[in-house]
Coordinates of C-alpha atoms in Angstrom, one line a residue:
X217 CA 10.0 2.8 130.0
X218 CA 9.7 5.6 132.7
X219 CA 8.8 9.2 133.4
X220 CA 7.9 10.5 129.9
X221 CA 10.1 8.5 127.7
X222 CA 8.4 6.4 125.3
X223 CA 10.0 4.2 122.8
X224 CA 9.5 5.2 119.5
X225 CA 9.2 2.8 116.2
X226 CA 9.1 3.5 112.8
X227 CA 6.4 1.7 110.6
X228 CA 6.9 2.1 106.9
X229 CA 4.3 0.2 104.5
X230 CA 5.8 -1.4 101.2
X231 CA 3.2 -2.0 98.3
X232 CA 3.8 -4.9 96.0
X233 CA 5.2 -3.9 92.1
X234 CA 2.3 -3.4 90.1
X235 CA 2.0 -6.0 86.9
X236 CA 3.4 -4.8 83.3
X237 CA 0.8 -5.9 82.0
X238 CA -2.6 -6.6 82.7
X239 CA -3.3 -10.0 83.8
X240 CA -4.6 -12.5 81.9
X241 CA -8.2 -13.2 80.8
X242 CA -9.8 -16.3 81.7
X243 CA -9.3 -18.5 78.4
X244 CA -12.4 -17.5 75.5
X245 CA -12.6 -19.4 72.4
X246 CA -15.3 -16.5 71.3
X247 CA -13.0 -13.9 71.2
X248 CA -10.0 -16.1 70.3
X249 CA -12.0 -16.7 67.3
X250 CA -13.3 -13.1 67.0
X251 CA -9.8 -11.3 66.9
X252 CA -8.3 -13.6 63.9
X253 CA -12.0 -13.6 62.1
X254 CA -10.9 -10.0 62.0
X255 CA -7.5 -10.2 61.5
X256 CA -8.9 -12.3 58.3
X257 CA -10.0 -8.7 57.1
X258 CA -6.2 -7.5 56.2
X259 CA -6.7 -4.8 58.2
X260 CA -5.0 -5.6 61.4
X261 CA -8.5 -5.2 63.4
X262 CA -8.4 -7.8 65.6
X263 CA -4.4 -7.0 66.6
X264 CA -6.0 -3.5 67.5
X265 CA -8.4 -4.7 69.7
X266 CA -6.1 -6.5 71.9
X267 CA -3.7 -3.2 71.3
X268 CA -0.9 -5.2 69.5
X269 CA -0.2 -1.6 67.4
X270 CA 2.7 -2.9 65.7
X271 CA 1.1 -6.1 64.1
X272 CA -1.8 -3.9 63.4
X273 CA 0.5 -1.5 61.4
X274 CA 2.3 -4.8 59.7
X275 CA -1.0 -6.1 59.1
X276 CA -2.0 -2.6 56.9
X277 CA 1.1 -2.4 55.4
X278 CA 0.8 -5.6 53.8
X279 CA -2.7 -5.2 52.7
X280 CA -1.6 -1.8 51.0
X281 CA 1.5 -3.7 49.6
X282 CA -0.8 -6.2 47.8
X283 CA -3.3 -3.0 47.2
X284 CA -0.1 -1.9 45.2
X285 CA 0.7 -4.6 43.2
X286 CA -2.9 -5.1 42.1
X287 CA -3.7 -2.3 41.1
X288 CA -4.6 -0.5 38.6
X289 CA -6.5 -4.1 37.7
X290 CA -4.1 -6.1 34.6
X291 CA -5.9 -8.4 32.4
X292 CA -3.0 -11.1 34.2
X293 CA -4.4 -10.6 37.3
X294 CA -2.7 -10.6 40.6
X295 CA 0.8 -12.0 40.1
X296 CA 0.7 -15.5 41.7
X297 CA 3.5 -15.1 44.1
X298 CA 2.8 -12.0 45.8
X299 CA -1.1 -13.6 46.0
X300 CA 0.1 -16.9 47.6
X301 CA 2.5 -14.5 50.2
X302 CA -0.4 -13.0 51.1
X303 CA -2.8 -15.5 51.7
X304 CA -0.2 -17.3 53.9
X305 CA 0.1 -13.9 55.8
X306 CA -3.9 -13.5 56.6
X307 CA -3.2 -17.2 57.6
X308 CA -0.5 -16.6 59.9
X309 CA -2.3 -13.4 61.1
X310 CA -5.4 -15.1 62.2
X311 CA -3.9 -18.0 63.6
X312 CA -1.6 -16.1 65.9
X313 CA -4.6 -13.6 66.6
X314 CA -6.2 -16.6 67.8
X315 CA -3.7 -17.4 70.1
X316 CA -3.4 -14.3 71.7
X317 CA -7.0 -13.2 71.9
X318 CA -7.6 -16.6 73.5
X319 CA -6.6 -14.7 77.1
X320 CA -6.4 -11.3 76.2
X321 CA -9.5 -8.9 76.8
X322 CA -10.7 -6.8 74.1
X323 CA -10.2 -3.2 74.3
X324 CA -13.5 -1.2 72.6
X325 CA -15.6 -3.8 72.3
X326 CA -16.5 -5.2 75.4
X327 CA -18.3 -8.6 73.9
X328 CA -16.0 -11.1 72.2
X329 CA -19.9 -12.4 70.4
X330 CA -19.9 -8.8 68.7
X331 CA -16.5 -8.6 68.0
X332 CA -17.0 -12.0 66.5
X333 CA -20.7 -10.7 64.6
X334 CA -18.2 -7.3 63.5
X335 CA -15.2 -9.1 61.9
X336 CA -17.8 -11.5 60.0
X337 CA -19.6 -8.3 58.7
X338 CA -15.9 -7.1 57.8
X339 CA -15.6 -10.7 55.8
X340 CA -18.0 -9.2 52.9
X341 CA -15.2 -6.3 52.4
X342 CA -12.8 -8.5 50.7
X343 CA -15.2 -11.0 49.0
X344 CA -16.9 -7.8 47.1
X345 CA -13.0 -6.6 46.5
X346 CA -12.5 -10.0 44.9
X347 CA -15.4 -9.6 42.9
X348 CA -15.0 -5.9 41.9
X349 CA -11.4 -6.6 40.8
X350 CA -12.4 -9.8 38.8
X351 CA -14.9 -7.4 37.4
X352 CA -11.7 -4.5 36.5
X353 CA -9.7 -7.5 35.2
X354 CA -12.5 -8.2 33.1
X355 CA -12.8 -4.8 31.9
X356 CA -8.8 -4.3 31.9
X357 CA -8.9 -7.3 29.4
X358 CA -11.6 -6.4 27.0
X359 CA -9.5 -2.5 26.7
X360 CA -6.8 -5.3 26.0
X361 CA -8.3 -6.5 23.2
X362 CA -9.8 -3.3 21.8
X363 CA -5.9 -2.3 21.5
X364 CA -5.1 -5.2 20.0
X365 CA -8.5 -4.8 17.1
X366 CA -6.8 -0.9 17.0
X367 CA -3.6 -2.0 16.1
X368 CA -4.6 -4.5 13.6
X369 CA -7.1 -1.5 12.3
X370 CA -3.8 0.8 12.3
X371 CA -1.9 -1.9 10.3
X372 CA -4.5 -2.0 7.2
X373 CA -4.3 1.6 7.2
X374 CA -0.8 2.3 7.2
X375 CA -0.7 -0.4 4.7
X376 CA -3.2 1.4 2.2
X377 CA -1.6 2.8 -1.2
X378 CA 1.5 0.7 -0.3
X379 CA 2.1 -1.9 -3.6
X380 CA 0.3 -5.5 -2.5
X381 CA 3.8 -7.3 -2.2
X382 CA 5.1 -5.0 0.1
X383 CA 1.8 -4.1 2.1
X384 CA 0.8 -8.2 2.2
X385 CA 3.3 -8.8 5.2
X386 CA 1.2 -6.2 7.3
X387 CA -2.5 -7.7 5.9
X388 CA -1.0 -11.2 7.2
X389 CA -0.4 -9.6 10.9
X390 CA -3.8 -7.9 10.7
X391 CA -5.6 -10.6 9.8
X392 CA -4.0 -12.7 12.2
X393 CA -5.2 -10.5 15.0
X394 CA -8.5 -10.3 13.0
X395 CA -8.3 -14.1 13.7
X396 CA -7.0 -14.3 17.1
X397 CA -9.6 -12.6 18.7
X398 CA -12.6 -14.4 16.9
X399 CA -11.2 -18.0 17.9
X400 CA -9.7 -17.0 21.2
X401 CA -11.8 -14.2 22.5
X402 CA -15.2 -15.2 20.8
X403 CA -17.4 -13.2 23.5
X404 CA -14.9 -10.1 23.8
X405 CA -16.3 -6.8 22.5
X406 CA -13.3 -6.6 20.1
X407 CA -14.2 -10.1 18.7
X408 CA -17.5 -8.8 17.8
X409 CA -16.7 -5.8 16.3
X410 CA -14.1 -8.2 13.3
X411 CA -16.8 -8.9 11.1
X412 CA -17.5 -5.1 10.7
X413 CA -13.8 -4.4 10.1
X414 CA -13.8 -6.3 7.3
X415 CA -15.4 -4.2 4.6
X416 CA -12.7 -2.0 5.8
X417 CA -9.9 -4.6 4.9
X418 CA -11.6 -5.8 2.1
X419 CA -12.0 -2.2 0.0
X420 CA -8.4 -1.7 1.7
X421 CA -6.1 -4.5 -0.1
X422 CA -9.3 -4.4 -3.6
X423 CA -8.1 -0.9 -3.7
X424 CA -6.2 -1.5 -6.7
X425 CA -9.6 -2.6 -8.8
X426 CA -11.3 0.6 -7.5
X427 CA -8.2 3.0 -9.4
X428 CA -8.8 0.7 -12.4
X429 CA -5.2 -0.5 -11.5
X430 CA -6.8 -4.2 -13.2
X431 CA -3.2 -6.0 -13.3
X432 CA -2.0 -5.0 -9.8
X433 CA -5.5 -5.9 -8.8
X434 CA -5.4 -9.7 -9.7
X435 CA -2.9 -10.7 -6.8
X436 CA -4.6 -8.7 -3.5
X437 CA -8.1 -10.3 -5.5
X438 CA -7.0 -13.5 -5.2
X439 CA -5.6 -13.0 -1.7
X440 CA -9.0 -11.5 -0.3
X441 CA -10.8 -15.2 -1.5
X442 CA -8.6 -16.8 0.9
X443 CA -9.5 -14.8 3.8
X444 CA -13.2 -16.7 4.5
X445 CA -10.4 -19.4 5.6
X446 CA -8.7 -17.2 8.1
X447 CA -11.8 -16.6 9.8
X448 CA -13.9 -19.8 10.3
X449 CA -16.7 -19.3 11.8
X450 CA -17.7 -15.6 10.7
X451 CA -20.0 -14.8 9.1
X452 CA -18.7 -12.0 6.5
X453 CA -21.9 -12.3 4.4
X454 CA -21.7 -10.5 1.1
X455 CA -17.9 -10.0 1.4
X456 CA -17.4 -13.7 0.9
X457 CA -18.2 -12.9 -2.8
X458 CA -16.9 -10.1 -3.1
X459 CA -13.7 -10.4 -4.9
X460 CA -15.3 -13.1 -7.7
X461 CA -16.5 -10.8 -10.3
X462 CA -13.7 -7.8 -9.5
X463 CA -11.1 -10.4 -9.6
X464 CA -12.7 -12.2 -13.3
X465 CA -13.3 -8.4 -14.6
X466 CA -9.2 -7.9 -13.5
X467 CA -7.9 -11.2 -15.2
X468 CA -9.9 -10.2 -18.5
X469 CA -9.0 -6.3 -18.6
X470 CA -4.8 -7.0 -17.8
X471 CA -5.5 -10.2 -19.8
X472 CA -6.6 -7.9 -22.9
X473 CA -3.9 -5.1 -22.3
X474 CA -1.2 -8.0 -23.1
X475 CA -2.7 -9.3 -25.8
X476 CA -2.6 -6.1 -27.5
X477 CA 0.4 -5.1 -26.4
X478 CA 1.9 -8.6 -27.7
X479 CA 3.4 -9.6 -23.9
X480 CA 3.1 -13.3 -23.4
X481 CA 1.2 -13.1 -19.5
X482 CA -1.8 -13.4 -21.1
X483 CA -2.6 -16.6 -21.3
X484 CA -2.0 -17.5 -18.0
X485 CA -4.7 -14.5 -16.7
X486 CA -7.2 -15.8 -19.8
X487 CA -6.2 -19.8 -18.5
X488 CA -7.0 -18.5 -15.2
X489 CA -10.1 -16.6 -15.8
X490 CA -11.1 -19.4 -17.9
X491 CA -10.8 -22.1 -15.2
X492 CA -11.5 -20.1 -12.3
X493 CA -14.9 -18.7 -13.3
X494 CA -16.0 -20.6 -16.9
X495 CA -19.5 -19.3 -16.6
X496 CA -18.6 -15.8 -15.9
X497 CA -19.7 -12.7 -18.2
X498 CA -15.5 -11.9 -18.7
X499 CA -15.0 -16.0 -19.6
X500 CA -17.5 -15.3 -22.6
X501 CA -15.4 -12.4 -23.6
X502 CA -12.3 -14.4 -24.1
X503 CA -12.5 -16.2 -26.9
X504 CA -13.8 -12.7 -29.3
X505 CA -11.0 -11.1 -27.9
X506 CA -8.5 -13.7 -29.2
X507 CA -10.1 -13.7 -32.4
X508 CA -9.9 -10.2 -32.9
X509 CA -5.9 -10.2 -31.7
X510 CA -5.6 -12.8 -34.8
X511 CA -7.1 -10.7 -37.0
X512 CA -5.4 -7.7 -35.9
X513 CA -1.7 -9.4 -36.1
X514 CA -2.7 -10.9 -40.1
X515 CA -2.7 -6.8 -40.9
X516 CA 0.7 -7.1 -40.3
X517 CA 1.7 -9.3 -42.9
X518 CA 0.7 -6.5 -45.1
X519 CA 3.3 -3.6 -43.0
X520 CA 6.9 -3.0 -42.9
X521 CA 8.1 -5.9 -40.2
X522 CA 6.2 -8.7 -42.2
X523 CA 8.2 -11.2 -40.2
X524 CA 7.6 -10.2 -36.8
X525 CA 3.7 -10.4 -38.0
X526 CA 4.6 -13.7 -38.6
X527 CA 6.3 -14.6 -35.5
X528 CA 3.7 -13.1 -33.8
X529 CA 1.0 -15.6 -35.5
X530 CA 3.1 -18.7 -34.9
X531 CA 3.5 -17.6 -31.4
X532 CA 0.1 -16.6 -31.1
X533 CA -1.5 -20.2 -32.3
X534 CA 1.0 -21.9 -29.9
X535 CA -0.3 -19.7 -27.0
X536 CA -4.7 -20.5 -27.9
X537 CA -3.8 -23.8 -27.9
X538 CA -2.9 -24.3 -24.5
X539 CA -6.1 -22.3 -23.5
X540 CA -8.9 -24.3 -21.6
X541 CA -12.0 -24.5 -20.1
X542 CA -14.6 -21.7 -20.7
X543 CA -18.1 -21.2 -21.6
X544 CA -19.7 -24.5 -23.9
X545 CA -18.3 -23.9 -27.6
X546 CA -14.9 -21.8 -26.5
X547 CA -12.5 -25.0 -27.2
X548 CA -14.2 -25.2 -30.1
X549 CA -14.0 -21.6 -31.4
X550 CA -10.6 -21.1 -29.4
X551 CA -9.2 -24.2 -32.0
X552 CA -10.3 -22.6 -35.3
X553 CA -8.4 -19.8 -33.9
X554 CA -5.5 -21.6 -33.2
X555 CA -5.9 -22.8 -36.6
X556 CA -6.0 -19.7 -38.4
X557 CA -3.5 -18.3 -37.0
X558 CA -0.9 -20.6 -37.9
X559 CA -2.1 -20.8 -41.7
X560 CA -2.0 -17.2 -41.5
X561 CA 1.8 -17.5 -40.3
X562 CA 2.2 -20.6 -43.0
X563 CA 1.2 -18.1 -45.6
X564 CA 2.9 -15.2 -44.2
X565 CA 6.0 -16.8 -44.6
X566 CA 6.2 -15.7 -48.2
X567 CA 5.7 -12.2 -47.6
X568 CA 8.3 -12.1 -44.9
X569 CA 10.9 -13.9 -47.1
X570 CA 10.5 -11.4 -49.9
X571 CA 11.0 -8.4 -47.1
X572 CA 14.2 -10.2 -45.5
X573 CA 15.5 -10.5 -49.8
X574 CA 14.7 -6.6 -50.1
X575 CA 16.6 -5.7 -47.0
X576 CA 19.4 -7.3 -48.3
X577 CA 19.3 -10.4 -45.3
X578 CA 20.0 -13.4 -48.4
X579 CA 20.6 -15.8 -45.8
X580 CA 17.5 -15.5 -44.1
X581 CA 15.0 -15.4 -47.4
X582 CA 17.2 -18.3 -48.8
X583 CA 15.9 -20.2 -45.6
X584 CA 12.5 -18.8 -45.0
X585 CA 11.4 -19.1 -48.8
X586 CA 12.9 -22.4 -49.1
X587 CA 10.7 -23.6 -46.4
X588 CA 8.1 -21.5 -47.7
X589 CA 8.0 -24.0 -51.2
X590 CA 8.8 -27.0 -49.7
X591 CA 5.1 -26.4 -47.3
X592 CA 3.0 -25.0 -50.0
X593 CA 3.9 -26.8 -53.2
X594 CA 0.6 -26.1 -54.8
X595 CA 0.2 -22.2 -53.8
X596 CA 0.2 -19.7 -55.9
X597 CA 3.7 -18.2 -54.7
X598 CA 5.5 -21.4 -54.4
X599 CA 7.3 -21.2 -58.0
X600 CA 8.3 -17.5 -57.3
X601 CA 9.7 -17.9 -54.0
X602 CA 11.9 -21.2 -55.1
X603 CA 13.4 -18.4 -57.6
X604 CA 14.0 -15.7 -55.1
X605 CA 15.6 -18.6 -52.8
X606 CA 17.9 -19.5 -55.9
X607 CA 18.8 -15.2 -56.0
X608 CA 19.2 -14.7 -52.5
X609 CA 21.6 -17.8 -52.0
X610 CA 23.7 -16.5 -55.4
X611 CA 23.7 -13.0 -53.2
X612 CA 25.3 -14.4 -50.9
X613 CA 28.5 -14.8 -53.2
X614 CA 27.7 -12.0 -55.4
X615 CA 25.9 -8.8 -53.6
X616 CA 24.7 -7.6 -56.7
X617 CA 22.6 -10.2 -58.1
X618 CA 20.4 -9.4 -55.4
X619 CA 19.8 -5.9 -56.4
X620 CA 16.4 -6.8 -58.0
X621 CA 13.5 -9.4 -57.2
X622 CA 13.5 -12.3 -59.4
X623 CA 10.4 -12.4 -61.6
X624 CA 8.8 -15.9 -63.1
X625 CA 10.1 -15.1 -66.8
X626 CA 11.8 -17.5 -67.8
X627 CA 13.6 -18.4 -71.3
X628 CA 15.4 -16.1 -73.8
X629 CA 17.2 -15.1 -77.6
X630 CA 20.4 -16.1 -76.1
X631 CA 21.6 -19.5 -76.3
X632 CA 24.3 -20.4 -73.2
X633 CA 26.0 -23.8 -72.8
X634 CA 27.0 -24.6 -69.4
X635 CA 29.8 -27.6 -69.3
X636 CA 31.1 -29.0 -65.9
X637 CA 34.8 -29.7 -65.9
X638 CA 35.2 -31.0 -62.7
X639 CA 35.3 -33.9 -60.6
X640 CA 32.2 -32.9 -59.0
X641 CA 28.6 -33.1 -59.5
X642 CA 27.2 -29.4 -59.5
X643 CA 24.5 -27.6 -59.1
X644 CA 24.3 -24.2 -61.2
X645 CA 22.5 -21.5 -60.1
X646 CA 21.4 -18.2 -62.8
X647 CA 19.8 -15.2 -61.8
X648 CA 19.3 -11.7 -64.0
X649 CA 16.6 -11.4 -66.0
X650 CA 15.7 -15.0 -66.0
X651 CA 16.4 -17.2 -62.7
X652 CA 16.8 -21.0 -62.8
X653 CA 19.3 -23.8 -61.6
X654 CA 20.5 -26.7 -63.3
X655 CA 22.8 -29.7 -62.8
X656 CA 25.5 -31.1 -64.4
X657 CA 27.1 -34.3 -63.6
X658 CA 30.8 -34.6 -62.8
X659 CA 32.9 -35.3 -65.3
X660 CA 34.5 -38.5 -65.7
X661 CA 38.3 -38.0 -65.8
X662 CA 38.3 -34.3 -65.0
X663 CA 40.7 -33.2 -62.1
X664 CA 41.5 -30.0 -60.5
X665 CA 43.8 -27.5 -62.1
X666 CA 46.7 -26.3 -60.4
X667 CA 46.6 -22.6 -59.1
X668 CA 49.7 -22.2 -61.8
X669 CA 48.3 -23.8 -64.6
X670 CA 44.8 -20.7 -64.4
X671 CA 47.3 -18.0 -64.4
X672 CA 48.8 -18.6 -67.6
X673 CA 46.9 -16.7 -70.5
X674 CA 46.6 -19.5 -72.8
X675 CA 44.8 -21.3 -69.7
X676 CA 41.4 -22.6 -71.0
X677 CA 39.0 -24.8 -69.5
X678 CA 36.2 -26.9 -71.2
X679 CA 39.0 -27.1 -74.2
X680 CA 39.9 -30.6 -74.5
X681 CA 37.8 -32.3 -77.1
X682 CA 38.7 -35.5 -76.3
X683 CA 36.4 -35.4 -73.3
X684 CA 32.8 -35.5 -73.1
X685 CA 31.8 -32.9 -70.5
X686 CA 28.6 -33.1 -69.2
X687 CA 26.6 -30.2 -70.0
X688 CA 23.4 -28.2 -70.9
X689 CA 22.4 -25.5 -72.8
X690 CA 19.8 -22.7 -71.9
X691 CA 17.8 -19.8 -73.5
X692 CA 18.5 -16.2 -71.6
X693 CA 17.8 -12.7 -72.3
X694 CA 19.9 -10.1 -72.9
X695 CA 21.5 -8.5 -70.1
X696 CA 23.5 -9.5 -66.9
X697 CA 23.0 -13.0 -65.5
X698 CA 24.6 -14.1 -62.0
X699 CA 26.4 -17.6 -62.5
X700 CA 26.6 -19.7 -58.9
X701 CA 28.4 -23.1 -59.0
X702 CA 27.9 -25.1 -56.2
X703 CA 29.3 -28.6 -55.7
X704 CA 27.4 -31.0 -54.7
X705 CA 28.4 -34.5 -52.2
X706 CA 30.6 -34.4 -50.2
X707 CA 32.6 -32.4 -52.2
X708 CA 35.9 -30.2 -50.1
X709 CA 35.8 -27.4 -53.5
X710 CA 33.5 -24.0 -52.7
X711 CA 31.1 -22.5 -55.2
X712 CA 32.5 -20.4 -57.5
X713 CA 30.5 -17.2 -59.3
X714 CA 30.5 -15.6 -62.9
X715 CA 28.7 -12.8 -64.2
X716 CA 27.8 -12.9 -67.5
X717 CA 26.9 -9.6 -69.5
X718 CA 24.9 -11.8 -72.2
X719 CA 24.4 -9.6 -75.8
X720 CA 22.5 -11.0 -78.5
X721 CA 24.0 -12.2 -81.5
X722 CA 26.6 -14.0 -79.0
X723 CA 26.8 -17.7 -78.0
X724 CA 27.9 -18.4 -74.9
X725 CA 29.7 -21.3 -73.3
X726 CA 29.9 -21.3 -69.1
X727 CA 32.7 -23.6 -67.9
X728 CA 32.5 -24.8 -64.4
X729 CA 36.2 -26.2 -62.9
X730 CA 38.2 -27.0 -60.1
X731 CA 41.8 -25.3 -59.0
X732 CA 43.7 -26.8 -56.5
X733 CA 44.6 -23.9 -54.3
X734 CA 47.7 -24.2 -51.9
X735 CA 48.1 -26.9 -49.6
X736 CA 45.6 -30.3 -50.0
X737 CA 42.3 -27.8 -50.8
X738 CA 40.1 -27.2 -53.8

């Protein structure tokens, strides 16, 4: 260097790069503990004290997630999954807070100690959220229940006026609920409110009894004793009894109407009644009311369907005697009964057989008087109704014979001789003024006539003197007289009629014979 030169240098002063972040803290368990204590709180806090924004955010966002699916509160709870997710989350959160507050200074709160004091405080937040949702759960499931006592209330009430059969199907649902929540919710508010919905259910299906409805009554009556076993446990106090007397006051009232009305369902109601509740007032009630339907049928002996009166008594005994049970002395009374009403029917039977002759039905009075004699040999009607029998089966062959009743005349001026020219034994039947039978043995070497031998005008039967028909002779009045021959056996020939207009200073001679017809027959 000389003169006024000088050497010049340039100095230029480079700083180091400044950190990107800012340096770690010296290791503190205090604070690592304090940031996930907080992160415990689902609320990110601890990630926002060491400014991690972003796991702060994902820390709220899964908090309101589960704040979503929670709530409002369902008597289910919190759906396990989405629980479990989140538990393992709060887990995962804390840990890693842990690891990363171990270095890294708080921001805010310059004392890890209080940080660690503040995210215990924050602790209590989610305990009393556990406890106030158990609490809404609770409440959620009672609301539950009280729907579920509604609906079973709104099932008995649609199900009012409904006929039982159709309505039962809902009562069975109801009930059920009824049932449900006594045995599976016993403390629930809608579990103690079933035993006061039951005078509701109970005047609901007995409605039929309260209209006086006494046969549609019987089956909802007898469906409302079973109910004490749907319920164990309840106490339904005076309803337990209280479809006894409506359902014994039902059996005897519909039990009644059929009697008088002549349907046959009452003696299953009275058997029922009977057995069911033999010390009732209705049980006492039975056995005067059969009596009096007894009475009541034996004034139809006297009307214009005789028979059906009869029927009815037969019927009627048949149906006492399989009654049982009852007050002490109904087996008894309930027997006589039984008893009178078939000798009532036994002597009916007369009276019935006469109607079926007047009406022109021979076949049947021929049956029903014939029975008739062959029951009551000593009564007073029994010779009368053998000789309507003998009318009505002649009837049969000849309509008009049965134009009048027989009477019990018998004899007359007008001697007849009835012979039997046949091979058969027969049986001759008379009706007219005077009604009888006879019989006449076959006649030993008699055969049939040929169907060519009675056409020819000379033809006469009973003529040959060589034989010795068997015969009889019998005293008629004047007037017309029904013959009826009938063979007897085994005999292939029909009966054969005559009608005889018998005058008096006449005898009379009645052949009975046999033609051959066409072919093999007689």
């Amino acid at each position: 260097m000389s003169g006024d030169q000088y050497d010049r240098y340039d100095y230029t002063v480079q700083a180091p790069p400044m950190p990107t972040a800012p340096p770690p803290a010296p290791a503190d368990g205090v604070r690592a503990v304090a940031v996930a204590v907080l992160n415990l709180s689902g609320l990110g806090l601890g990630y926002a004290l060491v400014r991690r924004w972003a796991l702060t955010a994902l820390c709220l966002i899964a908090t309101a997630a589960l704040l979503f699916v929670a709530l409002p509160a369902d008597p289910d709870g919190v759906p396990a999954p989405a629980l479990v997710l989140y538990v393992a989350f709060l887990a995962a959160a804390a840990a890693h807070g842990a690891r990363v507050g171990l270095r890294t200074p708080l921001s805010g709160l310059g004392r890890a100690p209080l940080a660690l004091g503040l995210g215990l405080l924050l602790l209590v937040a989610p305990a009393g959220g556990v406890v106030l949702y158990d609490r809404a759960r609770d409440e959620a499931t009672q609301q539950m229940l009280l729907d579920r006592l509604d609906e079973a209330d709104r099932l008995v009430e649609a199900a009012a006026g409904k006929p039982f059969d159709t309505a039962r199907s809902d009562y069975d649902r109801a009930l059920s609920a009824y049932s449900a929540l006594r045995a599976d919710h016993p403390g629930s508010r809608a579990a103690e409110r079933v035993p006061s919905r039951m005078k509701t259910f109970y005047t609901t299906v007995g409605a039929p009894f309260a209209h006086g409805d006494y046969c549609a009554a019987t089956a909802p009556l007898k469906y409302l004793r079973t109910v004490p076993k749907s319920l164990p446990g309840t106490d339904l106090g005076e309803l337990r009894s209280w479809p006894d007397d409506r359902l014994a006051t039902s059996l005897y009232e519909c039990a009644s109407a059929a009697l008088t009305a002549g349907e046959a369902t009452w003696t299953s109601q009275f058997g029922e009644l009977l057995t069911a509740f033999p010390d009732s007032e209705q049980a006492g009630k039975v056995e005067p009311a059969v009596a009096a339907a007894v009475v009541r049928t034996e004034k139809g002996l006297s009307g214009a369907e005789p028979c059906s009166a009869v029927e009815r008594l037969r019927t009627l005994g048949t149906q006492i005697d399989g009654l049982t049970g009852g007050p002490a002395g109904a087996g008894d009374a309930l027997a006589k009964d039984s008893g009178r009403a078939a000798g009532s029917a036994d002597a009916g039977a007369y009276t019935c057989g006469v109607d079926q002759y007047r009406d022109g039905d021979f076949d049947a009075a021929q049956k029903t008087l014939t029975d008739y004699a062959s029951a009551h040999k000593t009564a007073k009607n029994t010779r009368l109704a053998t000789k309507i029998a003998i009318a009505a089966e002649i009837a049969q062959t000849v309509p008009a014979a049965g134009k009048t009743l027989p009477t019990t005349r018998s004899g007359g001026s007008i001697s007849v001789t009835v012979q039997n020219d046949s091979p058969d034994e027969i049986t001759v039947l008379y009706t007219g003024p005077v009604t009888g039978s006879l019989v006449l043995k076959a006649c030993g070497g008699c055969k049939g006539y040929s169907l060519g031998s009675t056409l020819n005008p000379s033809f006469k039967p009973c003529g040959d003197s060589g034989k010795n028909y068997p015969q009889r002779t019998i005293s008629l009045p004047v007037g017309t007289t029904y013959f009826l021959h009938k063979p007897m056996g085994d005999s292939l020939a029909t009966p054969a009629s005559d009608t005889a207009a018998l005058q008096s200073g006449y005898v009379y001679t009645e052949c009975a014979y046999t033609t051959q017809r066409l072919g093999s027959g007689l």
